[in-house]
Structures are given as C-alpha cells and as structure tokens.
XYZ file of C-alpha atoms in Angstrom:
689
model
C 132.181 7.091 135.309
C 132.790 3.805 135.150
C 134.103 1.101 131.324
C 135.098 -1.982 130.875
C 138.327 -1.921 129.724
C 141.119 1.128 127.624
C 138.664 4.793 128.056
C 138.191 5.123 124.467
C 140.282 8.574 124.185
C 136.763 10.403 122.558
C 134.018 11.525 123.660
C 131.476 12.883 121.718
C 130.312 16.253 123.278
C 128.183 18.163 120.315
C 125.657 15.809 118.505
C 122.350 17.062 117.336
C 119.674 14.444 116.487
C 115.596 14.968 114.303
C 114.471 17.179 117.535
C 117.427 19.922 115.761
C 113.944 20.399 114.047
C 114.692 19.325 110.045
C 118.945 19.598 110.758
C 119.201 16.138 112.799
C 118.725 13.154 110.504
C 118.529 10.372 112.837
C 116.334 10.033 116.116
C 118.001 10.270 119.539
C 117.766 6.141 120.365
C 119.855 5.684 116.709
C 121.857 7.224 117.402
C 123.163 6.007 121.355
C 122.482 2.600 119.550
C 125.823 3.225 116.977
C 127.412 5.937 120.645
C 127.147 1.377 122.081
C 128.144 0.075 118.451
C 131.330 1.787 118.755
C 132.184 1.986 122.895
C 131.853 4.718 123.909
C 131.591 4.634 127.513
C 128.910 8.834 127.574
C 127.640 10.789 125.136
C 126.158 14.389 124.690
C 122.614 15.239 123.196
C 123.071 19.235 121.864
C 120.366 19.912 119.857
C 119.474 23.857 118.624
C 117.642 25.974 121.313
C 115.948 22.684 123.006
C 115.488 19.696 125.146
C 113.261 17.681 123.769
C 114.852 14.426 122.617
C 116.490 14.748 125.618
C 114.323 12.604 128.377
C 113.337 10.034 125.229
C 117.708 10.186 124.918
C 118.441 9.638 128.179
C 116.876 6.886 129.385
C 117.434 5.494 125.542
C 121.689 5.879 126.790
C 120.891 4.505 130.788
C 119.077 1.094 128.875
C 122.607 0.586 126.866
C 125.000 1.647 129.291
C 126.017 4.841 128.076
C 126.335 7.888 130.308
C 123.572 10.834 129.489
C 124.710 13.631 128.856
C 122.280 16.742 128.538
C 122.799 20.334 126.621
C 122.139 22.055 124.149
C 123.568 24.583 121.095
C 121.923 28.219 122.349
C 122.350 31.443 119.480
C 123.559 34.123 120.595
C 123.104 38.195 120.096
C 126.056 39.667 120.683
C 124.755 43.007 120.058
C 124.678 46.999 121.005
C 122.777 45.516 124.244
C 125.479 44.429 126.375
C 125.606 48.150 126.577
C 128.916 49.907 126.348
C 131.370 48.770 129.665
C 130.243 45.605 129.031
C 132.962 44.069 127.462
C 136.354 44.854 126.652
C 137.764 46.832 123.680
C 136.468 44.968 120.369
C 135.536 43.500 122.418
C 131.348 42.932 120.424
C 131.031 42.190 116.663
C 128.142 43.020 114.322
C 127.702 40.952 110.579
C 126.009 42.999 108.228
C 124.068 46.275 108.291
C 125.316 48.671 111.095
C 122.870 47.447 114.596
C 121.911 44.405 112.375
C 122.849 41.693 115.155
C 125.073 38.776 114.566
C 123.529 35.720 115.689
C 126.133 33.041 117.216
C 125.997 29.696 118.930
C 127.719 28.272 121.898
C 128.031 24.612 123.241
C 125.768 24.474 126.646
C 126.272 21.603 128.796
C 124.586 20.203 132.610
C 127.702 19.267 135.256
C 125.505 19.862 137.841
C 121.439 19.546 139.490
C 121.835 24.209 139.372
C 123.842 23.963 136.013
C 120.818 22.215 134.474
C 118.548 24.908 135.683
C 120.257 27.328 134.423
C 120.254 26.044 131.412
C 116.580 25.318 131.212
C 116.902 29.432 132.172
C 118.563 30.048 129.217
C 117.301 28.139 126.709
C 113.841 30.303 128.009
C 114.581 32.867 127.537
C 116.250 32.645 124.343
C 112.862 32.075 123.312
C 110.569 34.524 124.746
C 113.162 37.531 123.659
C 113.438 36.285 120.250
C 110.777 36.434 117.281
C 109.103 32.548 117.783
C 110.929 30.527 116.150
C 114.276 32.214 116.198
C 114.834 31.674 119.793
C 118.377 34.101 120.828
C 119.628 34.802 124.035
C 121.892 37.798 124.870
C 125.091 37.426 125.636
C 124.508 39.524 128.857
C 122.338 37.225 129.956
C 124.079 33.759 129.375
C 127.639 35.706 131.537
C 124.754 36.383 134.664
C 123.679 32.993 134.894
C 126.900 30.737 134.354
C 126.769 27.971 137.882
C 126.994 25.398 136.653
C 127.791 25.107 133.331
C 130.185 24.405 131.030
C 130.816 26.328 128.160
C 132.371 24.948 125.294
C 132.900 28.080 122.759
C 130.474 27.219 118.985
C 131.235 25.649 115.984
C 132.622 26.745 112.093
C 129.484 29.910 113.445
C 130.705 30.382 117.439
C 130.918 32.519 119.351
C 135.210 32.276 119.204
C 134.999 31.744 115.730
C 133.231 34.476 114.147
C 135.018 37.340 116.751
C 137.687 35.084 114.703
C 136.240 36.431 111.647
C 137.010 40.174 113.021
C 140.543 39.348 114.235
C 142.698 38.015 116.696
C 142.735 40.909 118.999
C 138.193 40.191 119.107
C 138.772 36.974 119.157
C 141.263 36.877 122.678
C 138.887 39.646 124.509
C 135.428 38.017 123.739
C 137.844 34.541 125.395
C 138.418 37.589 128.175
C 134.837 38.292 129.074
C 133.829 33.955 129.178
C 136.624 33.637 131.191
C 135.525 36.284 133.808
C 131.558 34.669 133.615
C 132.502 30.857 133.249
C 135.911 30.792 135.109
C 138.669 28.820 134.064
C 137.588 25.333 134.766
C 134.404 25.451 133.202
C 135.075 27.533 129.401
C 136.933 25.022 127.215
C 138.126 26.805 123.058
C 136.351 23.756 121.035
C 137.759 22.211 117.849
C 135.948 20.831 114.806
C 137.547 19.347 112.304
C 135.488 17.810 109.386
C 137.680 17.766 106.596
C 135.848 21.888 105.864
C 137.911 23.952 104.198
C 139.488 26.457 107.067
C 138.960 23.930 109.763
C 142.795 23.376 110.801
C 144.093 26.981 109.691
C 140.714 28.187 112.688
C 141.601 25.586 114.808
C 145.097 26.496 114.702
C 144.989 30.540 114.875
C 141.789 28.816 118.127
C 144.447 26.636 120.238
C 147.606 29.368 119.909
C 144.832 31.887 122.015
C 143.370 29.054 123.979
C 146.964 28.650 125.293
C 147.999 31.692 125.271
C 145.916 32.189 128.286
C 146.147 29.140 129.501
C 142.293 27.908 128.552
C 141.843 23.823 128.134
C 141.331 22.539 124.267
C 138.313 20.661 123.639
C 137.325 18.061 119.999
C 133.917 18.365 119.108
C 132.547 16.128 115.467
C 129.470 18.150 115.651
C 127.490 15.447 114.875
C 124.302 15.403 112.811
C 123.583 11.915 111.408
C 124.975 8.474 114.083
C 126.020 6.709 110.346
C 127.672 8.705 107.822
C 125.170 7.367 104.202
C 122.290 9.360 106.595
C 124.117 12.475 105.511
C 121.848 12.591 102.449
C 118.708 12.470 104.520
C 120.577 15.526 106.264
C 120.676 17.363 102.785
C 117.498 16.663 102.092
C 116.347 18.043 105.896
C 118.216 21.194 104.660
C 116.369 21.048 101.833
C 112.527 21.538 103.197
C 113.918 23.808 106.076
C 115.656 27.093 103.246
C 111.800 25.542 101.072
C 114.024 24.607 98.483
C 115.292 22.356 95.767
C 118.025 20.053 96.714
C 119.869 21.452 93.476
C 118.768 24.964 94.688
C 120.530 23.978 98.283
C 124.509 23.770 97.965
C 124.826 26.768 99.275
C 123.208 26.273 102.747
C 123.604 22.399 102.866
C 127.411 20.524 104.256
C 130.026 19.876 102.343
C 130.271 16.406 102.933
C 129.686 13.532 104.753
C 132.384 14.016 108.162
C 129.192 14.988 110.313
C 128.676 11.920 111.380
C 129.614 10.406 115.084
C 133.362 9.576 114.422
C 135.146 6.409 115.783
C 137.185 7.059 119.279
C 139.856 6.297 115.884
C 139.120 8.427 113.415
C 139.402 11.831 116.124
C 141.469 10.984 117.413
C 143.768 10.811 113.721
C 141.552 13.629 112.696
C 143.124 15.171 116.362
C 146.935 13.815 116.073
C 148.489 16.930 116.327
C 145.881 18.378 119.798
C 145.110 14.793 121.696
C 144.153 16.868 124.565
C 141.583 18.193 122.418
C 140.323 14.648 123.154
C 141.776 13.481 126.527
C 139.541 16.840 127.654
C 136.709 15.749 126.574
C 136.478 12.657 129.126
C 137.514 14.767 132.172
C 134.015 17.168 130.708
C 132.234 12.890 130.977
C 133.476 12.183 134.617
C 132.758 15.732 135.777
C 128.512 15.788 133.401
C 128.113 12.309 135.759
C 127.407 14.429 139.062
C 123.401 14.998 136.908
C 121.257 12.650 135.399
C 118.166 13.975 134.132
C 116.410 11.066 134.655
C 117.139 11.526 138.863
C 117.724 14.362 139.528
C 114.804 17.336 138.643
C 112.915 17.525 142.215
C 109.532 18.233 140.591
C 107.077 18.336 142.791
C 103.087 19.490 141.224
C 101.855 22.062 143.973
C 100.287 21.840 146.326
C 96.463 23.361 147.724
C 95.438 26.491 148.451
C 95.024 27.396 152.441
C 97.308 25.186 154.144
C 96.253 27.196 157.175
C 93.263 25.151 157.452
C 95.929 22.503 158.194
C 97.642 18.811 156.824
C 96.034 18.246 153.228
C 94.158 15.363 153.767
C 92.858 17.497 156.398
C 91.223 19.486 155.251
C 90.344 17.212 152.169
C 88.140 15.332 155.089
C 86.589 18.583 156.398
C 85.493 19.557 153.366
C 84.139 15.636 151.949
C 82.364 15.325 155.355
C 80.493 18.452 154.801
C 80.046 17.836 151.388
C 78.186 14.708 151.989
C 76.201 16.188 155.246
C 74.465 17.792 152.201
C 74.140 15.700 149.490
C 73.371 12.194 152.340
C 71.084 13.786 154.645
C 69.008 10.093 154.509
C 69.406 8.679 151.411
C 72.196 5.683 151.565
C 73.996 7.712 153.863
C 75.794 4.248 155.268
C 77.381 3.306 151.807
C 78.346 7.025 150.885
C 80.129 6.588 154.008
C 82.153 4.112 154.333
C 83.094 4.135 150.642
C 83.895 7.953 151.390
C 86.055 5.969 154.811
C 87.434 3.905 151.716
C 89.527 6.657 150.397
C 90.099 8.492 152.371
C 92.696 6.477 153.381
C 92.812 5.466 149.435
C 94.160 9.042 149.606
C 96.446 9.018 152.938
C 98.567 5.581 152.011
C 99.048 7.453 147.963
C 100.219 10.921 149.750
C 97.269 11.961 146.521
C 94.925 14.825 149.295
C 97.178 17.596 147.970
C 96.401 16.601 144.503
C 92.347 16.581 145.279
C 92.991 19.602 146.532
C 94.557 21.550 143.941
C 91.938 20.535 141.019
C 89.228 21.234 143.543
C 91.213 24.783 143.545
C 91.121 24.805 139.493
C 87.393 23.720 139.061
C 86.584 27.127 141.721
C 88.471 29.182 139.879
C 86.604 26.857 136.461
C 83.300 28.721 137.917
C 84.536 31.978 138.370
C 85.725 31.981 135.087
C 82.190 30.125 133.609
C 79.826 32.934 135.268
C 81.953 35.115 133.061
C 81.808 33.619 129.580
C 77.753 32.826 130.282
C 77.247 36.700 130.891
C 73.663 37.177 132.202
C 72.112 34.386 130.268
C 69.447 31.916 130.599
C 72.762 28.863 130.031
C 73.930 30.579 133.174
C 70.457 30.529 135.785
C 70.116 27.275 134.759
C 73.016 25.914 137.349
C 74.625 24.169 134.834
C 78.591 23.107 136.481
C 81.427 24.613 133.963
C 83.560 21.165 133.514
C 81.933 17.678 134.222
C 84.259 14.251 134.797
C 85.112 11.477 132.401
C 86.397 8.206 132.197
C 87.504 6.247 135.588
C 87.532 9.149 138.047
C 83.352 9.241 137.571
C 83.584 6.297 140.433
C 85.465 7.980 142.846
C 83.643 9.853 145.850
C 85.890 12.662 146.432
C 85.352 13.782 142.928
C 81.459 14.040 143.227
C 81.113 16.189 146.633
C 84.367 18.571 145.345
C 82.770 19.225 142.394
C 84.857 17.303 139.162
C 82.678 14.881 138.954
C 78.111 15.040 138.543
C 77.070 11.327 138.864
C 77.252 10.001 142.446
C 78.588 7.341 142.475
C 76.561 5.740 144.836
C 73.167 5.785 142.830
C 76.005 4.062 140.274
C 77.270 1.432 141.633
C 80.771 2.965 139.856
C 83.774 0.552 140.499
C 86.566 2.574 142.116
C 89.479 0.024 142.019
C 90.462 1.451 138.253
C 91.123 4.983 139.952
C 92.501 3.874 142.969
C 93.594 1.632 145.191
C 96.702 0.540 146.740
C 98.267 -1.098 144.471
C 98.685 2.872 142.332
C 101.305 2.881 140.949
C 100.958 6.500 139.555
C 98.489 9.412 140.124
C 94.966 9.026 139.127
C 94.078 10.411 135.072
C 90.931 12.883 135.469
C 89.689 14.863 131.852
C 87.635 17.923 132.770
C 85.268 17.998 130.373
C 84.672 21.759 129.437
C 82.983 24.360 127.084
C 85.698 25.506 124.437
C 85.254 29.296 126.048
C 85.516 28.659 129.670
C 88.712 25.996 128.719
C 90.819 28.766 126.653
C 89.544 31.346 129.378
C 90.493 28.320 132.007
C 93.336 28.366 131.281
C 94.423 31.553 130.635
C 93.740 32.064 134.912
C 95.752 29.300 135.520
C 98.860 30.507 134.144
C 97.635 33.814 136.608
C 96.974 31.578 139.527
C 99.708 29.654 139.661
C 102.515 32.091 137.768
C 103.476 31.944 134.013
C 107.129 30.114 134.913
C 105.280 27.213 136.867
C 102.988 25.891 133.606
C 102.994 25.108 130.885
C 101.203 22.602 128.315
C 102.559 20.503 127.342
C 103.919 20.090 123.868
C 103.224 17.065 120.957
C 105.985 16.973 117.856
C 103.977 15.975 114.678
C 106.318 13.512 113.118
C 106.572 12.332 109.258
C 104.086 9.871 107.932
C 104.393 7.894 104.363
C 102.132 10.923 103.088
C 103.324 13.893 104.336
C 106.850 12.204 103.724
C 106.240 11.704 99.944
C 105.518 14.816 99.274
C 107.835 16.205 100.871
C 111.458 14.378 99.216
C 109.785 14.478 96.151
C 109.469 18.172 95.699
C 112.583 18.721 97.249
C 113.814 15.669 94.566
C 112.411 17.718 91.752
C 109.698 15.008 90.980
C 106.633 15.739 88.374
C 104.032 16.741 90.501
C 101.408 14.944 89.193
C 103.586 10.670 90.075
C 104.241 12.118 93.057
C 99.923 12.534 94.339
C 99.858 8.450 92.932
C 102.477 8.038 94.926
C 100.813 10.264 97.848
C 97.177 8.872 96.771
C 99.294 5.088 97.786
C 100.414 5.929 100.760
C 98.311 5.466 103.786
C 98.461 2.726 105.508
C 101.656 1.368 104.273
C 105.205 1.406 105.616
C 108.337 2.538 103.266
C 109.185 -0.408 102.383
C 105.791 -1.838 101.241
C 104.603 1.254 99.529
C 107.637 0.092 97.134
C 106.132 -2.752 96.539
C 102.657 -1.552 96.154
C 105.288 0.053 93.421
C 106.342 -1.660 91.968
C 103.199 -3.884 91.226
C 100.914 -0.452 88.736
C 102.061 -0.628 84.897
C 104.309 2.384 83.945
C 106.085 3.383 87.545
C 108.589 -0.033 87.071
C 110.697 1.580 84.793
C 110.975 4.562 86.848
C 112.298 2.790 89.996
C 115.377 1.204 88.077
C 116.293 4.985 88.423
C 118.970 6.293 90.607
C 116.696 9.835 91.242
C 113.376 7.415 92.265
C 115.830 5.484 94.658
C 117.300 7.519 96.189
C 113.629 9.296 96.630
C 111.943 5.871 98.278
C 115.664 5.090 100.379
C 115.200 9.218 101.934
C 110.793 8.208 102.354
C 111.712 5.255 104.679
C 114.104 6.903 106.568
C 111.744 10.185 107.261
C 109.219 8.468 107.726
C 109.230 9.164 111.975
C 111.226 12.207 112.644
C 109.668 15.596 114.259
C 109.468 17.643 112.295
C 108.383 20.607 114.575
C 107.012 21.589 117.838
C 103.221 22.186 117.877
C 100.667 21.869 121.090
C 99.355 18.990 123.139
C 95.333 19.111 122.797
C 94.662 19.487 126.331
C 97.408 18.279 129.026
C 98.554 21.217 130.708
C 101.880 21.243 133.899
C 102.346 22.941 137.499
C 104.947 22.883 139.518
C 105.956 23.797 142.787
C 109.309 24.965 141.763
C 109.581 27.258 138.867
C 109.405 25.009 135.830
C 111.195 26.254 133.462
C 114.348 24.690 135.915
C 112.707 21.423 134.734
C 112.329 22.286 130.869
C 112.369 25.181 128.982
C 109.532 26.545 128.320
C 109.070 28.550 124.619
C 105.585 31.087 123.460
C 103.003 28.507 122.051
C 101.434 29.826 118.737
C 98.628 31.481 120.364
C 98.822 34.163 122.943
C 99.861 33.569 126.191
C 100.556 30.712 126.146
C 103.787 28.491 127.265
C 104.998 25.442 125.752
C 107.722 23.263 127.604
C 109.676 21.486 125.533
C 108.820 17.341 125.905
C 105.756 15.827 124.877
C 103.446 14.035 126.947
C 105.240 11.000 127.097
C 108.625 12.220 129.359
C 106.349 14.269 131.478
C 105.456 11.640 132.643
C 108.802 9.210 132.561
C 109.946 12.813 134.151
C 106.733 12.319 137.043
C 105.253 15.723 135.824
C 101.088 14.833 136.712
C 99.193 16.493 133.731
C 96.290 18.343 134.597
C 94.355 17.984 130.978
C 91.500 20.044 130.399
C 90.138 19.386 127.390
C 87.244 21.216 124.499
C 84.330 19.409 124.073
C 82.054 20.842 121.178
C 78.354 18.315 122.444
C 79.426 21.346 125.534
C 78.471 24.673 123.948
C 75.766 22.636 122.211
C 74.443 21.541 125.073
C 74.344 24.959 127.115
C 72.798 27.313 123.144
C 70.619 23.920 123.394
C 68.862 25.879 126.708
C 69.486 28.729 125.084
C 67.637 28.758 122.145
C 65.241 26.549 124.167
C 64.279 29.515 127.007
C 64.414 32.672 124.462
C 61.538 30.758 122.725
C 59.960 29.945 124.889
C 59.184 25.955 124.625
C 60.042 24.307 127.179
C 57.532 23.788 129.096
C 56.180 22.752 125.071
C 59.024 20.405 125.070
C 58.114 19.004 128.533
C 61.321 19.842 130.272
C 61.648 20.994 133.028
C 62.149 23.992 133.517
C 64.886 25.964 136.816
C 63.378 29.842 136.077
C 62.881 30.868 133.082
C 66.364 27.995 131.652
C 65.603 24.034 131.260
C 67.201 22.456 134.512
C 68.540 19.093 132.338
C 70.332 17.598 136.189
C 65.685 16.953 136.254
C 65.773 14.870 132.135
C 64.238 11.548 131.591
C 66.804 8.504 131.932
C 64.354 6.641 130.890
C 63.101 8.407 128.642
C 61.022 5.665 125.655
C 61.945 7.721 122.751
C 65.499 8.485 123.061
C 66.735 5.173 123.171
C 64.143 4.103 120.476
C 66.186 6.287 117.733
C 69.546 5.625 119.847
C 68.502 1.637 117.950
C 67.881 2.543 115.604
C 71.458 4.010 114.892
C 69.887 7.745 114.159
C 72.781 8.869 116.584
C 74.952 10.853 115.067
C 76.350 14.257 116.656
C 76.099 12.652 119.577
C 79.704 12.220 121.216
C 80.305 8.348 122.201
C 77.723 7.148 120.282
C 78.628 8.841 116.315
C 81.077 6.369 114.884
C 79.960 4.191 112.360
C 81.266 1.269 115.015
C 79.747 2.896 117.197
C 76.120 2.855 115.683
C 76.827 -0.614 114.143
C 77.025 -1.687 117.410
C 73.432 0.144 118.423
C 71.796 -1.061 116.020
C 72.343 -4.733 117.071
C 72.818 -4.677 120.808
C 70.121 -1.725 121.468
C 70.100 -0.600 124.518
C 67.029 0.200 127.025
C 68.361 1.625 129.512
C 71.750 3.909 130.748
C 73.574 0.872 131.721
C 73.382 -0.497 128.659
C 74.309 1.912 127.464
C 77.353 1.991 129.164
C 78.472 -1.039 128.710
C 77.495 -0.746 125.341
C 80.007 2.522 125.850
C 82.793 0.929 126.737
C 82.967 -2.716 124.754
C 83.759 -1.045 121.041
C 87.150 0.225 121.864
C 90.437 -0.938 121.682
C 91.256 -3.420 124.520
C 88.214 -5.323 124.450
C 88.031 -5.726 120.473
C 91.818 -6.938 120.152
C 90.515 -8.991 123.043
C 88.183 -10.212 121.761
C 85.251 -9.604 123.853
C 82.800 -7.809 122.034
C 82.017 -10.657 119.804
C 80.549 -13.036 122.317
C 78.739 -9.837 124.294
C 77.146 -9.305 121.595
C 76.292 -12.787 120.993
C 75.217 -12.793 124.532
C 73.058 -9.389 124.101
C 71.007 -10.916 121.266
C-alpha cells in the first residue's frame, strides 16, 4: 500500500454500512467518499455477520484510490458447547440465567485469500447454526479455523470486553485462548473511545492486559455513519429495528454522535495516551493489501459431468452432431450444419463448451423432475418439455439441439449475433422457464447434485422507497396516522425533495412543515431512501461453482426451507465473475398444462379440432396461422396471455394488427424500454399502418 505525502496516523478498521441492516446509516459509497475527503489511504468494511456490501464497497474504494479491506463483525456464542476442557479455568462466561449462551462480537479482517475463504466459511456456519435472523458461531468453531485472518477483540460487546466484565482473570484466560489459536501476529486487542461513559476505564484495563501478554493494541471507531449529523438517522433505524418509537428507544440507542468516520487527527486526540494503537492500524492495512476482493476470488463454473468422454468441446460437438442428424435428415440440412459449425467455432473461441454442457445436465435433471411432478396424467403423455428457453438463446442451434430451446432457429431464420459473437465480453444469457412445481423441485435437485457448499440462490436487498420510508419514519416519530397516510399517497414517483415541495402546496401542511418535528421527519425520509432493509431471494438466479461457493461468498438460509442465499445480489455476483443460471417460474406454462389435462379428461380434443398425442392434445402440431386467434389478438382480447397482456401491448396490437407469428414477434419486441426511449416505436407503427 502506497500513499502520497505523509502517511496518515490512522486507518479505520471497524466500520458499518447500511448492510448492517437497520444499524449502519450510510451507503458504502458514502463511507468511501468521506474517507477520501479525510485522506484515508485504506478503509475496512465490517458489517454485522455478513459481507453483503463488500463487493460494492471494494469497487467504489478502488475507483476512489483507496485500498479496500474486507472483514465482518462476527457474533460468537460462548457457552458450554466449547467443552469442559476447551479453555483454562474461568475462560468461559455466561450472562442471564444458568446455561444461557452469551453472544459476543469480534472483528475479523481478511489478510490473505485463504483468510477470506475462512471468513466466508465462518459467516456461513454462523447463519446455519443460529436461528434464522440471529446468526451466532460457536467460539470453538472459530478457533479451529484461523489461517489468514486478523482478529480484533471487538467492541463494547466484544469477546474480551464481555470477559472483562467477569473479572481480569476471566479476561486474561480468554485472551490466552485466542492467543493459542491465532498466535501473537494475528491477534490485536481492540480499543474504542467514542466519548461514552466507561470507555477510558475499559481501554486502560484492556491495554494493561495486552501489555502483560505482549500483545498489540489497535484503535477503532466503531463507525456507523460517515458524518456526525447522520446520527439522527441511525437513531431512527435503531427504533425501527426494535419496533418502537424514537422516545421509547433511549435504552438501545447510541449515546452520542461520536460513531462517525472521524478525521485521523481527531482519532489521534482520542488515543493520545496510546499512539501505538493508531500506528498498528497502518500495519494491519499494509498486511491486508495481500487480498483484493475484486481479483482474488478464484471462481470457476462447474465442469460438465462425464469428462472421461473427452474434452468439453469434443463432447459438445459429438452430442450436437448426433442431434443434428436426427432433426435435420434432409430438410435444410446444409444450412443447419453450417450454422452449427459456426456456433461450435465461437463456443471453442470463448471457452464455453463446459457452460453449455452443464446447462444440458440441468435440463436432463429437469426432465427427471418433470416425470415425477406430472405423474400419471395426460400432460405427462403429451410430450411437453420440462422447460422452455426464452430470449436471445433461442437463436442458437446448439441450444435447440441440446434441448434448452424448442424453437428451430434455422426454420425461423433467427439472428445469432445477439447471443453469440466474436466480441462477446461475458457469458451468454440463457433464460429457462419452468412450471412453478417443476422449478421448485428442480432447485432442490440442483442443490443435491452439485452440493450445498457449491450452490446458492442470488440475493436481493429490498431498499427503502419513499412510501415505505414515510410510513416507517413517521411511525417512529409518532406522527398522526391520518397525516402519514396522506403523505404516503403523495410519495409514489417522487423523490424526498419532490415530496417536500408537493406538501408545501397542500393546505394545512404549510404550518406543519415549519415545525422541528416535521422538518426532522422530511430530512430522515430523504436520508433513508435507498438504504437496504433486509436480505431476500432473487426471483430465480442461482450460482453454481466448482470451488466451494462458501469460500467465495457466505451462504445463509432462505425463508423457504432447504434453500440458501449467497450474501450478494446479482450486480455483486456479476462483478465477482459468477455465472448466474436463471430458473424462472412462468405461470402461463402451468395454465397450459392444466388445459391439456382438462381437454383430455373431458374428451373434447377432437371436437375442438386439436391434434392428439395418444389421449392428450399435441401442442407441437397446433396451427400457428389460425385466423380466429389472430382476430382476437388484433382486437386486443389478450388479457392473461403472456407477453401481450399489458396495457401498452394491447393498445399497440390494435394499431399494428399482426397476422403472423413473425409480425407478432416484432410487435412484442418493439414495445420495450429500449425502442421506446430510442424513439423507434412510432416510426415502426406508421410504416406498419
């Protein structure tokens, strides 16, 4: 780590962002920009029991010229599970009733790639071993895996501080235990001075213990917001987290505004009696430069099963050519063969053969699942595929030949370049639609096939929108419910500042807006907008990895049983180079299969002039030029029909009046954000008319 000019005397190693849900009051980028203003050459992000914002933080820090340090504040469970012989006498402690575990915190920083992998494993185990929403790692588990991590002994609720509450002897015994596991080079006694009563006494006591043990001390700020004035929002978040009002949260709120990202000079004044505590922050930052989250993950997409059959490209070539011989015996054979040759060349050029074969394995798995889910029913005899490809992937003859798509790209004369081309910069995007029942069962089968440590669903982080911000902040401030409902109705499609301007024009609100309480309300609403509220599940994205995924991003239980979420959203997964496989549930497919069963059971297939496959309708032989169907489409009678049921589509159908499948495809494609913003819709419609 290199810096220009004099080296600042301090680097913050304990900071929380909004990804310490309802505790941190700043976005990661806000912390980074403030750190740059203050002259920090490095900064750590240590959110509670997770690395949710770590990738976003790392990229923002790199862009700002700041070294990102990846870490987390981990909750530990210290109780009898550590075993009677696990520590010297007195090293275990409890609070509350006998047998009740005492949660305590430590700060863990990744010094090396192996240290980051161990950090991710510990965070995963903490979420797996504790109740959902209350992660806690047994202390003995932490001490069994320490390589590559630097441990700071924690905040006021930290492991050493909690032990010290039970006496100096208990604290020293606990420190001996940590020292045995981490060694003197990777263990630092953490000191915090936030002008809170008891800070100085505790810091002196822990400093004396560290000196007796020959261990270094390190200063941290326990940062929860980037500027001091943001403490008001942190108070509101705390009240929301505890489901109480601001007045009712005095006992759980932080006592002052000294938990902001402070200037190095201010930290030097706080720790004037222990300048070594500041100097050690530089030492730790220099050592943590050995790991860079933006480049050192080592992700690899899983290789296909059965690699003994040859290389991936050899297997893909054989499989697709066999399918080509079956599907194109004479009809357009030369065109299909030329197209396959070109696609195989592009696949080999980009190293994507294993990617397509894994998708093929997943589709084979889906077929087995579909047989089980459909059981003995007409739909099972109708030859329906388990899933359908959607989007640009249907233009690929490889996808068609390995069963990912059921649209013949040669017959339909589809353009390949949007899916595969020489200048491809990322893996192709393949969307697969399944029935809900098949999708849910397939996800569980994928977990079993690739292993629960190798597989995880992509997360999303619902954020505060203006309406939810109005309601939750207003409730915390105990504003009248009637007023809040009026404000919430105005909140849609407005920013916080726009809401303020709108309220100023409403009779009865002008005087209210001048009051300190309403000013406080509007300021907090503006600040909270966009902060993450909690973790949730992406609609269908799943990450599969050859290397254990739990060594690259922590996993935690999802709300649905037997599913696990990785702690990054799709943007962070993309930044990490992860390949996301989308398993999408399409309700229309369920309706189609239900219709197949109903037609077969009622014996109405022949009366409806529907082709039969055994006793069930054969959907592959339906007339795609049925004039009666296009009459209804042109009339806008499409409510409930996938892709053409929105108001915009219905209005456009009445103008463009498509009479073929190709014209209908153009119609669907033109009513999209890109063509609309680009001004392509009206010229296209005028030409059509």
